[in-house]
PDB file of C-alpha atoms in Angstrom:
ATOM      1  CA  MET A   1       8.142  -6.478  34.485  1.00 79.00           C
ATOM      2  CA  ASP A   2       5.943  -4.246  32.344  1.00 85.00           C
ATOM      3  CA  ILE A   3       4.985  -4.145  28.674  1.00 87.00           C
ATOM      4  CA  LYS A   4       7.386  -1.273  27.912  1.00 88.00           C
ATOM      5  CA  GLN A   5      10.346  -3.351  29.085  1.00 90.00           C
ATOM      6  CA  LEU A   6       9.331  -6.158  26.740  1.00 90.00           C
ATOM      7  CA  GLN A   7       8.773  -3.745  23.837  1.00 90.00           C
ATOM      8  CA  TYR A   8      12.228  -2.217  24.371  1.00 91.00           C
ATOM      9  CA  PHE A   9      13.739  -5.705  24.547  1.00 91.00           C
ATOM     10  CA  ILE A  10      12.030  -6.685  21.265  1.00 92.00           C
ATOM     11  CA  GLU A  11      13.465  -3.610  19.522  1.00 91.00           C
ATOM     12  CA  VAL A  12      17.012  -4.288  20.741  1.00 91.00           C
ATOM     13  CA  ALA A  13      16.717  -7.923  19.622  1.00 91.00           C
ATOM     14  CA  LYS A  14      15.362  -6.831  16.239  1.00 90.00           C
ATOM     15  CA  TYR A  15      18.224  -4.411  15.547  1.00 89.00           C
ATOM     16  CA  ASN A  16      20.973  -6.271  17.492  1.00 90.00           C
ATOM     17  CA  SER A  17      21.968  -2.827  18.701  1.00 89.00           C
ATOM     18  CA  PHE A  18      21.137  -0.589  21.659  1.00 90.00           C
ATOM     19  CA  THR A  19      21.912   2.504  19.577  1.00 89.00           C
ATOM     20  CA  ARG A  20      19.668   1.624  16.618  1.00 90.00           C
ATOM     21  CA  ALA A  21      16.850   0.502  18.908  1.00 89.00           C
ATOM     22  CA  ALA A  22      17.093   3.739  20.856  1.00 89.00           C
ATOM     23  CA  ASP A  23      16.925   5.733  17.612  1.00 89.00           C
ATOM     24  CA  ALA A  24      13.876   3.782  16.476  1.00 87.00           C
ATOM     25  CA  LEU A  25      12.125   4.394  19.806  1.00 87.00           C
ATOM     26  CA  PHE A  26      13.228   8.051  20.038  1.00 87.00           C
ATOM     27  CA  ILE A  27      14.859   7.557  23.440  1.00 91.00           C
ATOM     28  CA  THR A  28      18.457   7.735  24.646  1.00 91.00           C
ATOM     29  CA  GLN A  29      20.780   4.743  24.618  1.00 90.00           C
ATOM     30  CA  PRO A  30      21.412   4.873  28.399  1.00 90.00           C
ATOM     31  CA  THR A  31      17.660   4.706  28.990  1.00 91.00           C
ATOM     32  CA  ILE A  32      17.180   1.574  26.919  1.00 91.00           C
ATOM     33  CA  SER A  33      20.383  -0.032  28.284  1.00 91.00           C
ATOM     34  CA  LYS A  34      19.168   0.507  31.847  1.00 92.00           C
ATOM     35  CA  MET A  35      15.725  -0.881  30.973  1.00 90.00           C
ATOM     36  CA  ILE A  36      17.254  -4.075  29.544  1.00 92.00           C
ATOM     37  CA  LYS A  37      19.604  -4.455  32.561  1.00 92.00           C
ATOM     38  CA  ASN A  38      16.629  -4.098  34.931  1.00 91.00           C
ATOM     39  CA  LEU A  39      14.747  -6.760  32.938  1.00 90.00           C
ATOM     40  CA  GLU A  40      17.723  -9.125  33.123  1.00 90.00           C
ATOM     41  CA  ASP A  41      18.019  -8.571  36.885  1.00 91.00           C
ATOM     42  CA  GLU A  42      14.308  -9.161  37.343  1.00 91.00           C
ATOM     43  CA  LEU A  43      14.327 -12.381  35.309  1.00 90.00           C
ATOM     44  CA  GLY A  44      17.641 -13.568  36.682  1.00 92.00           C
ATOM     45  CA  VAL A  45      19.117 -14.349  33.269  1.00 93.00           C
ATOM     46  CA  VAL A  46      21.402 -12.667  30.733  1.00 92.00           C
ATOM     47  CA  LEU A  47      19.445 -11.815  27.582  1.00 92.00           C
ATOM     48  CA  PHE A  48      22.256 -10.601  25.313  1.00 91.00           C
ATOM     49  CA  ASP A  49      25.812 -11.745  24.659  1.00 89.00           C
ATOM     50  CA  ARG A  50      27.756  -8.464  24.772  1.00 84.00           C
ATOM     51  CA  SER A  51      31.188 -10.039  24.349  1.00 80.00           C
ATOM     52  CA  ARG A  52      31.173  -9.876  20.555  1.00 72.00           C
ATOM     53  CA  LYS A  53      31.290  -6.942  18.169  1.00 72.00           C
ATOM     54  CA  GLY A  54      27.514  -7.035  17.748  1.00 76.00           C
ATOM     55  CA  LEU A  55      24.818  -7.965  20.224  1.00 86.00           C
ATOM     56  CA  THR A  56      23.429 -11.488  19.994  1.00 90.00           C
ATOM     57  CA  LEU A  57      20.658 -13.150  21.952  1.00 92.00           C
ATOM     58  CA  THR A  58      21.578 -15.821  24.473  1.00 91.00           C
ATOM     59  CA  ASP A  59      19.592 -19.075  24.638  1.00 92.00           C
ATOM     60  CA  ALA A  60      17.436 -17.542  27.378  1.00 91.00           C
ATOM     61  CA  GLY A  61      17.143 -14.360  25.324  1.00 90.00           C
ATOM     62  CA  ARG A  62      15.837 -16.250  22.281  1.00 92.00           C
ATOM     63  CA  THR A  63      13.220 -18.035  24.385  1.00 93.00           C
ATOM     64  CA  ILE A  64      12.037 -14.810  25.998  1.00 92.00           C
ATOM     65  CA  PHE A  65      12.102 -13.019  22.632  1.00 93.00           C
ATOM     66  CA  GLU A  66       9.563 -15.452  21.141  1.00 92.00           C
ATOM     67  CA  GLN A  67       7.270 -15.132  24.161  1.00 92.00           C
ATOM     68  CA  ALA A  68       7.697 -11.347  24.318  1.00 90.00           C
ATOM     69  CA  LYS A  69       6.478 -11.035  20.718  1.00 91.00           C
ATOM     70  CA  LEU A  70       3.320 -12.965  21.634  1.00 90.00           C
ATOM     71  CA  VAL A  71       2.725 -10.747  24.671  1.00 89.00           C
ATOM     72  CA  ASP A  72       3.298  -7.601  22.609  1.00 86.00           C
ATOM     73  CA  LYS A  73       0.888  -8.790  19.910  1.00 86.00           C
ATOM     74  CA  ALA A  74      -1.753  -9.589  22.559  1.00 84.00           C
ATOM     75  CA  PHE A  75      -1.265  -6.154  24.111  1.00 83.00           C
ATOM     76  CA  ASN A  76      -1.669  -4.442  20.726  1.00 81.00           C
ATOM     77  CA  ASN A  77      -4.826  -6.460  20.099  1.00 80.00           C
ATOM     78  CA  LEU A  78      -6.160  -5.308  23.462  1.00 78.00           C
ATOM     79  CA  GLU A  79      -5.494  -1.690  22.542  1.00 75.00           C
ATOM     80  CA  MET A  80      -7.322  -2.130  19.243  1.00 73.00           C
ATOM     81  CA  GLU A  81     -10.274  -3.780  20.966  1.00 71.00           C
ATOM     82  CA  LEU A  82     -10.500  -0.814  23.337  1.00 71.00           C
ATOM     83  CA  ASP A  83     -10.404   1.526  20.334  1.00 69.00           C
ATOM     84  CA  ASN A  84     -13.359  -0.391  18.957  1.00 64.00           C
ATOM     85  CA  LEU A  85     -15.396   0.609  21.973  1.00 53.00           C
ATOM     86  CA  VAL A  86     -14.974   4.247  21.019  1.00 64.00           C
ATOM     87  CA  GLY A  87     -17.450   3.539  18.226  1.00 66.00           C
ATOM     88  CA  LEU A  88     -15.255   4.383  15.222  1.00 71.00           C
ATOM     89  CA  LYS A  89     -14.505   7.848  16.537  1.00 70.00           C
ATOM     90  CA  LYS A  90     -10.893   7.170  15.639  1.00 76.00           C
ATOM     91  CA  GLY A  91      -8.850   4.621  13.729  1.00 83.00           C
ATOM     92  CA  HIS A  92      -6.168   4.244  11.090  1.00 88.00           C
ATOM     93  CA  ILE A  93      -6.309   2.010   8.011  1.00 93.00           C
ATOM     94  CA  ARG A  94      -3.298   1.046   5.875  1.00 94.00           C
ATOM     95  CA  ILE A  95      -4.154   0.128   2.284  1.00 95.00           C
ATOM     96  CA  GLY A  96      -1.858  -0.926  -0.566  1.00 94.00           C
ATOM     97  CA  LEU A  97      -2.916   0.082  -4.078  1.00 92.00           C
ATOM     98  CA  PRO A  98      -1.318  -0.672  -7.455  1.00 87.00           C
ATOM     99  CA  PRO A  99      -0.980   2.544  -9.510  1.00 81.00           C
ATOM    100  CA  ILE A 100      -2.336   0.815 -12.612  1.00 79.00           C
ATOM    101  CA  PHE A 101      -6.122   0.889 -12.465  1.00 72.00           C
ATOM    102  CA  ASP A 102      -8.825   3.562 -12.619  1.00 71.00           C
ATOM    103  CA  PRO A 103      -7.357   6.307 -10.403  1.00 65.00           C
ATOM    104  CA  ARG A 104     -10.811   7.626  -9.462  1.00 77.00           C
ATOM    105  CA  LEU A 105     -12.187   4.388  -8.013  1.00 81.00           C
ATOM    106  CA  PHE A 106     -10.596   4.216  -4.584  1.00 86.00           C
ATOM    107  CA  PRO A 107     -10.484   7.959  -3.828  1.00 87.00           C
ATOM    108  CA  LYS A 108     -14.271   7.917  -4.331  1.00 88.00           C
ATOM    109  CA  LEU A 109     -14.622   4.939  -1.983  1.00 90.00           C
ATOM    110  CA  ILE A 110     -12.417   6.481   0.669  1.00 91.00           C
ATOM    111  CA  GLY A 111     -14.081   9.869   0.287  1.00 91.00           C
ATOM    112  CA  SER A 112     -17.592   8.515   0.815  1.00 93.00           C
ATOM    113  CA  PHE A 113     -16.407   6.429   3.796  1.00 93.00           C
ATOM    114  CA  HIS A 114     -14.694   9.502   5.239  1.00 91.00           C
ATOM    115  CA  GLY A 115     -18.019  11.316   5.063  1.00 92.00           C
ATOM    116  CA  LYS A 116     -19.480   8.716   7.450  1.00 90.00           C
ATOM    117  CA  TYR A 117     -16.418   8.406   9.716  1.00 89.00           C
ATOM    118  CA  PRO A 118     -14.463  11.685   9.486  1.00 89.00           C
ATOM    119  CA  HIS A 119     -11.977  10.851  12.257  1.00 84.00           C
ATOM    120  CA  ILE A 120     -10.679   7.644  10.683  1.00 89.00           C
ATOM    121  CA  THR A 121      -7.412   8.259   8.834  1.00 91.00           C
ATOM    122  CA  PHE A 122      -5.877   6.406   5.898  1.00 93.00           C
ATOM    123  CA  GLU A 123      -2.364   5.537   4.807  1.00 93.00           C
ATOM    124  CA  LEU A 124      -2.294   4.706   1.088  1.00 92.00           C
ATOM    125  CA  VAL A 125       0.770   2.926  -0.286  1.00 92.00           C
ATOM    126  CA  GLU A 126       1.218   2.645  -4.057  1.00 89.00           C
ATOM    127  CA  ASP A 127       3.127  -0.422  -5.208  1.00 89.00           C
ATOM    128  CA  GLY A 128       3.010  -3.512  -7.394  1.00 87.00           C
ATOM    129  CA  SER A 129       0.958  -6.577  -6.435  1.00 89.00           C
ATOM    130  CA  LYS A 130       4.009  -8.604  -5.391  1.00 90.00           C
ATOM    131  CA  LYS A 131       5.189  -5.936  -2.953  1.00 92.00           C
ATOM    132  CA  ILE A 132       1.648  -5.369  -1.629  1.00 94.00           C
ATOM    133  CA  GLU A 133       1.258  -9.089  -0.916  1.00 95.00           C
ATOM    134  CA  GLU A 134       4.567  -9.059   0.978  1.00 94.00           C
ATOM    135  CA  GLU A 135       3.468  -6.097   3.089  1.00 95.00           C
ATOM    136  CA  VAL A 136       0.038  -7.572   3.887  1.00 95.00           C
ATOM    137  CA  ALA A 137       1.759 -10.841   4.809  1.00 94.00           C
ATOM    138  CA  SER A 138       4.206  -9.022   7.120  1.00 91.00           C
ATOM    139  CA  LEU A 139       1.346  -6.986   8.675  1.00 90.00           C
ATOM    140  CA  GLN A 140       2.699  -3.670   7.371  1.00 92.00           C
ATOM    141  CA  LEU A 141      -0.615  -3.181   5.536  1.00 95.00           C
ATOM    142  CA  ASP A 142      -4.138  -4.026   6.670  1.00 95.00           C
ATOM    143  CA  ILE A 143      -5.654  -4.466   3.203  1.00 96.00           C
ATOM    144  CA  GLY A 144      -4.223  -4.609  -0.299  1.00 96.00           C
ATOM    145  CA  VAL A 145      -5.432  -4.526  -3.889  1.00 94.00           C
ATOM    146  CA  ILE A 146      -3.655  -7.167  -5.974  1.00 93.00           C
ATOM    147  CA  VAL A 147      -3.906  -9.078  -9.244  1.00 91.00           C
ATOM    148  CA  LEU A 148      -5.220 -12.622  -8.834  1.00 92.00           C
ATOM    149  CA  PRO A 149      -4.291 -15.379  -8.285  1.00 90.00           C
ATOM    150  CA  THR A 150      -3.028 -14.994  -4.727  1.00 92.00           C
ATOM    151  CA  ASN A 151      -1.907 -17.261  -1.875  1.00 94.00           C
ATOM    152  CA  ASN A 152      -5.202 -18.684  -0.611  1.00 93.00           C
ATOM    153  CA  ASP A 153      -3.497 -20.262   2.406  1.00 93.00           C
ATOM    154  CA  MET A 154      -2.328 -16.873   3.639  1.00 94.00           C
ATOM    155  CA  PHE A 155      -4.965 -14.395   2.412  1.00 96.00           C
ATOM    156  CA  GLU A 156      -8.697 -13.935   2.345  1.00 95.00           C
ATOM    157  CA  TYR A 157      -9.771 -12.124  -0.829  1.00 96.00           C
ATOM    158  CA  PHE A 158     -12.695 -10.404  -2.524  1.00 96.00           C
ATOM    159  CA  ALA A 159     -12.548 -10.220  -6.343  1.00 94.00           C
ATOM    160  CA  PHE A 160     -14.109  -7.122  -7.867  1.00 91.00           C
ATOM    161  CA  MET A 161     -12.791  -6.275 -11.354  1.00 89.00           C
ATOM    162  CA  GLU A 162     -11.789  -8.229 -14.450  1.00 90.00           C
ATOM    163  CA  GLU A 163     -10.717  -6.610 -17.711  1.00 91.00           C
ATOM    164  CA  ASP A 164      -8.456  -7.072 -20.727  1.00 94.00           C
ATOM    165  CA  LEU A 165      -5.203  -5.313 -21.474  1.00 94.00           C
ATOM    166  CA  ARG A 166      -5.008  -3.257 -24.660  1.00 96.00           C
ATOM    167  CA  LEU A 167      -2.081  -2.425 -26.879  1.00 97.00           C
ATOM    168  CA  ILE A 168      -0.948   1.186 -26.497  1.00 97.00           C
ATOM    169  CA  ILE A 169       0.676   2.445 -29.656  1.00 97.00           C
ATOM    170  CA  HIS A 170       1.622   5.718 -31.352  1.00 96.00           C
ATOM    171  CA  PRO A 171      -0.913   6.857 -34.031  1.00 96.00           C
ATOM    172  CA  ASP A 172       1.867   6.922 -36.644  1.00 95.00           C
ATOM    173  CA  HIS A 173       2.741   3.263 -36.092  1.00 95.00           C
ATOM    174  CA  PRO A 174       1.965   0.963 -39.085  1.00 94.00           C
ATOM    175  CA  LEU A 175      -0.361  -1.147 -36.881  1.00 94.00           C
ATOM    176  CA  ALA A 176      -2.271   1.829 -35.459  1.00 95.00           C
ATOM    177  CA  ASP A 177      -5.245   1.554 -37.856  1.00 93.00           C
ATOM    178  CA  GLN A 178      -6.094  -2.050 -36.989  1.00 95.00           C
ATOM    179  CA  GLU A 179      -9.179  -2.794 -34.890  1.00 93.00           C
ATOM    180  CA  GLU A 180      -7.500  -5.764 -33.236  1.00 95.00           C
ATOM    181  CA  ILE A 181      -4.038  -7.265 -33.251  1.00 96.00           C
ATOM    182  CA  ASN A 182      -2.744 -10.796 -32.815  1.00 96.00           C
ATOM    183  CA  LEU A 183      -0.131 -10.770 -30.092  1.00 96.00           C
ATOM    184  CA  VAL A 184       2.410 -12.467 -32.347  1.00 96.00           C
ATOM    185  CA  GLU A 185       2.292  -9.407 -34.657  1.00 96.00           C
ATOM    186  CA  LEU A 186       4.202  -7.558 -31.920  1.00 96.00           C
ATOM    187  CA  SER A 187       7.155  -9.967 -31.953  1.00 96.00           C
ATOM    188  CA  ASN A 188       9.482  -7.372 -33.489  1.00 95.00           C
ATOM    189  CA  GLU A 189       8.321  -4.452 -31.343  1.00 96.00           C
ATOM    190  CA  SER A 190      10.093  -2.816 -28.405  1.00 96.00           C
ATOM    191  CA  PHE A 191       8.031  -3.143 -25.210  1.00 97.00           C
ATOM    192  CA  ILE A 192       7.650  -0.698 -22.332  1.00 96.00           C
ATOM    193  CA  LEU A 193       6.402  -2.630 -19.289  1.00 95.00           C
ATOM    194  CA  PHE A 194       5.628  -2.149 -15.634  1.00 92.00           C
ATOM    195  CA  ASN A 195       8.601  -3.188 -13.526  1.00 90.00           C
ATOM    196  CA  LYS A 196       9.153  -6.581 -11.891  1.00 89.00           C
ATOM    197  CA  ASP A 197       7.173  -5.660  -8.745  1.00 86.00           C
ATOM    198  CA  PHE A 198       4.029  -5.843 -10.871  1.00 88.00           C
ATOM    199  CA  VAL A 199       2.283  -9.128 -11.709  1.00 88.00           C
ATOM    200  CA  LEU A 200       1.452  -7.700 -15.160  1.00 90.00           C
ATOM    201  CA  HIS A 201       5.160  -7.694 -15.979  1.00 93.00           C
ATOM    202  CA  ASP A 202       5.324 -11.487 -15.700  1.00 92.00           C
ATOM    203  CA  ARG A 203       1.879 -12.011 -17.227  1.00 93.00           C
ATOM    204  CA  ILE A 204       2.727 -10.067 -20.399  1.00 95.00           C
ATOM    205  CA  ILE A 205       6.032 -11.915 -20.848  1.00 95.00           C
ATOM    206  CA  SER A 206       4.265 -15.260 -20.300  1.00 94.00           C
ATOM    207  CA  SER A 207       1.575 -14.386 -22.871  1.00 95.00           C
ATOM    208  CA  CYS A 208       4.215 -13.371 -25.415  1.00 96.00           C
ATOM    209  CA  ASN A 209       6.025 -16.677 -24.831  1.00 96.00           C
ATOM    210  CA  GLN A 210       2.706 -18.468 -25.335  1.00 94.00           C
ATOM    211  CA  ALA A 211       2.363 -16.640 -28.665  1.00 95.00           C
ATOM    212  CA  GLY A 212       5.795 -17.912 -29.691  1.00 95.00           C
ATOM    213  CA  PHE A 213       8.228 -15.070 -28.941  1.00 96.00           C
ATOM    214  CA  SER A 214      10.150 -13.359 -26.146  1.00 96.00           C
ATOM    215  CA  PRO A 215       9.386  -9.626 -25.937  1.00 96.00           C
ATOM    216  CA  HIS A 216      12.222  -7.152 -26.404  1.00 96.00           C
ATOM    217  CA  ILE A 217      11.892  -4.888 -23.340  1.00 96.00           C
ATOM    218  CA  THR A 218      13.450  -1.451 -23.743  1.00 95.00           C
ATOM    219  CA  SER A 219      12.188   0.164 -20.554  1.00 95.00           C
ATOM    220  CA  GLU A 220      10.274  -0.482 -17.325  1.00 94.00           C
ATOM    221  CA  SER A 221       8.364   1.891 -15.058  1.00 91.00           C
ATOM    222  CA  SER A 222       6.034   1.910 -12.053  1.00 87.00           C
ATOM    223  CA  GLN A 223       3.811   4.695 -13.448  1.00 88.00           C
ATOM    224  CA  TRP A 224       1.338   4.290 -16.308  1.00 90.00           C
ATOM    225  CA  SER A 225       1.509   8.012 -17.122  1.00 90.00           C
ATOM    226  CA  PHE A 226       5.265   7.727 -17.726  1.00 93.00           C
ATOM    227  CA  ILE A 227       4.697   4.650 -19.897  1.00 94.00           C
ATOM    228  CA  GLU A 228       2.180   6.667 -21.938  1.00 95.00           C
ATOM    229  CA  GLU A 229       4.722   9.466 -22.433  1.00 95.00           C
ATOM    230  CA  MET A 230       7.341   7.002 -23.654  1.00 96.00           C
ATOM    231  CA  VAL A 231       4.872   5.591 -26.203  1.00 96.00           C
ATOM    232  CA  ILE A 232       4.079   9.149 -27.332  1.00 96.00           C
ATOM    233  CA  CYS A 233       7.825   9.664 -27.836  1.00 95.00           C
ATOM    234  CA  LYS A 234       7.901   6.517 -30.034  1.00 95.00           C
ATOM    235  CA  LEU A 235      10.174   4.596 -27.675  1.00 95.00           C
ATOM    236  CA  GLY A 236       8.047   1.458 -27.951  1.00 96.00           C
ATOM    237  CA  VAL A 237       4.614  -0.064 -27.395  1.00 97.00           C
ATOM    238  CA  SER A 238       2.906  -1.112 -24.189  1.00 97.00           C
ATOM    239  CA  LEU A 239      -0.043  -3.070 -22.801  1.00 96.00           C
ATOM    240  CA  LEU A 240      -2.315  -1.369 -20.263  1.00 94.00           C
ATOM    241  CA  PRO A 241      -5.648  -2.249 -18.586  1.00 92.00           C
ATOM    242  CA  GLU A 242      -8.820  -0.995 -20.249  1.00 91.00           C
ATOM    243  CA  SER A 243      -9.707   1.212 -17.263  1.00 87.00           C
ATOM    244  CA  ILE A 244      -6.398   3.056 -17.630  1.00 89.00           C
ATOM    245  CA  CYS A 245      -6.855   3.385 -21.402  1.00 91.00           C
ATOM    246  CA  ARG A 246      -9.956   5.529 -20.814  1.00 87.00           C
ATOM    247  CA  HIS A 247      -7.709   8.175 -19.238  1.00 88.00           C
ATOM    248  CA  LEU A 248      -5.046   8.274 -21.945  1.00 91.00           C
ATOM    249  CA  SER A 249      -4.609  11.222 -24.292  1.00 92.00           C
ATOM    250  CA  GLU A 250      -5.421  11.256 -28.004  1.00 92.00           C
ATOM    251  CA  GLU A 251      -1.694  11.071 -28.714  1.00 95.00           C
ATOM    252  CA  VAL A 252      -1.836   7.274 -28.390  1.00 96.00           C
ATOM    253  CA  ARG A 253      -4.164   4.565 -29.688  1.00 96.00           C
ATOM    254  CA  ALA A 254      -5.560   1.658 -27.646  1.00 96.00           C
ATOM    255  CA  ILE A 255      -6.159  -1.537 -29.650  1.00 96.00           C
ATOM    256  CA  LYS A 256      -7.674  -4.888 -28.683  1.00 96.00           C
ATOM    257  CA  VAL A 257      -5.189  -7.769 -28.438  1.00 96.00           C
ATOM    258  CA  ILE A 258      -6.153 -11.351 -29.359  1.00 94.00           C
ATOM    259  CA  ASN A 259      -4.619 -14.826 -29.682  1.00 92.00           C
ATOM    260  CA  PRO A 260      -4.139 -14.705 -26.802  1.00 92.00           C
ATOM    261  CA  SER A 261      -5.966 -11.885 -25.133  1.00 91.00           C
ATOM    262  CA  ILE A 262      -4.379 -10.812 -21.831  1.00 92.00           C
ATOM    263  CA  SER A 263      -6.573 -10.077 -18.837  1.00 90.00           C
ATOM    264  CA  TRP A 264      -6.243  -9.256 -15.170  1.00 89.00           C
ATOM    265  CA  HIS A 265      -8.549  -9.822 -12.202  1.00 92.00           C
ATOM    266  CA  LEU A 266      -8.274  -7.461  -9.235  1.00 92.00           C
ATOM    267  CA  ALA A 267      -9.091  -8.356  -5.640  1.00 95.00           C
ATOM    268  CA  LEU A 268      -8.938  -6.994  -2.116  1.00 96.00           C
ATOM    269  CA  ILE A 269      -6.795  -9.164   0.153  1.00 97.00           C
ATOM    270  CA  TRP A 270      -6.236  -9.285   3.907  1.00 96.00           C
ATOM    271  CA  ASN A 271      -4.155 -11.590   6.082  1.00 95.00           C
ATOM    272  CA  LYS A 272      -6.033 -14.568   7.523  1.00 92.00           C
ATOM    273  CA  ASP A 273      -3.951 -14.423  10.719  1.00 85.00           C
ATOM    274  CA  GLN A 274      -3.980 -10.648  11.210  1.00 84.00           C
ATOM    275  CA  TYR A 275      -6.223  -8.876  13.668  1.00 83.00           C
ATOM    276  CA  LEU A 276      -8.146  -6.249  11.717  1.00 87.00           C
ATOM    277  CA  SER A 277      -9.202  -3.191  13.682  1.00 85.00           C
ATOM    278  CA  PHE A 278     -12.898  -2.407  13.754  1.00 83.00           C
ATOM    279  CA  ALA A 279     -12.218   0.558  11.473  1.00 88.00           C
ATOM    280  CA  ALA A 280     -10.456  -1.685   8.919  1.00 91.00           C
ATOM    281  CA  LYS A 281     -13.264  -4.269   9.108  1.00 91.00           C
ATOM    282  CA  GLU A 282     -15.892  -1.557   8.614  1.00 91.00           C
ATOM    283  CA  TRP A 283     -14.054  -0.106   5.610  1.00 93.00           C
ATOM    284  CA  LEU A 284     -13.586  -3.584   4.128  1.00 94.00           C
ATOM    285  CA  ASN A 285     -17.307  -4.351   4.425  1.00 94.00           C
ATOM    286  CA  TYR A 286     -18.153  -0.933   3.004  1.00 94.00           C
ATOM    287  CA  ALA A 287     -15.758  -1.373   0.070  1.00 94.00           C
ATOM    288  CA  LYS A 288     -17.102  -4.857  -0.712  1.00 94.00           C
ATOM    289  CA  GLU A 289     -20.677  -3.531  -0.788  1.00 93.00           C
ATOM    290  CA  GLN A 290     -19.770  -0.580  -3.026  1.00 91.00           C
ATOM    291  CA  LEU A 291     -17.612  -2.637  -5.400  1.00 90.00           C
ATOM    292  CA  ALA A 292     -20.257  -5.351  -5.690  1.00 88.00           C
ATOM    293  CA  GLU A 293     -22.802  -2.715  -6.727  1.00 80.00           C
ATOM    294  CA  GLY A 294     -20.362  -0.960  -9.044  1.00 64.00           C
TER     295      GLY A 294
END
């Protein structure tokens, strides 16, 4: 038995299909079928029930599947430890970022880190905090930027930015000349919000409810620039973080919101149970130092 046999077995069990597993592994179906048959012969047990329309694991197959995942994880950890010995000459870091804060902040961080370690590569995934938390939890991402609070039982975190949201409104709007606005004054407005993958979506609705009304939502988006364009076109009002407001055009006005004010607190998170590669650990330490100074 070798690690490749176990990895092929894990893929077949995951997809319940020789064909789909073969496609995922970029090999032929006969190759993976033969590998699984050899594994069954070697172990002396049948791993899959092939009598039904779809493949299902046998009792022995389920037992071996759980152990095979542990072996595969240990093997991957070993590979990453060996990569560490290379001295950061290579590595890959997967980071989840919400597209709703200062767009210059993390490119600067990654750029300066890249200057020190030019052979480390990055995969940057833009999504809302809820989706980023899911992907860090499922080990699809190494590190994520989310809006606090988070699940302290599952994640370690480093908080680095807190700021208020401001009302984004067209200059022709009757409220546009005010220096600050009570949230309840927006009870009759049409709102343009980030979609449900974003924590700010729920936070804004909750704050409006606290102020005594349910916001009328006309549109949702995942991009602040598109939200800005919709406000410019007089389709409604929105609430965006202060750091984003600094990048908006003069075709909209940003106004302080009170009673209640709405804030957000950003943090880096990583999975407590996940092995972080040396490259990811080094970037995390570097980012924490830079953000603490910033």
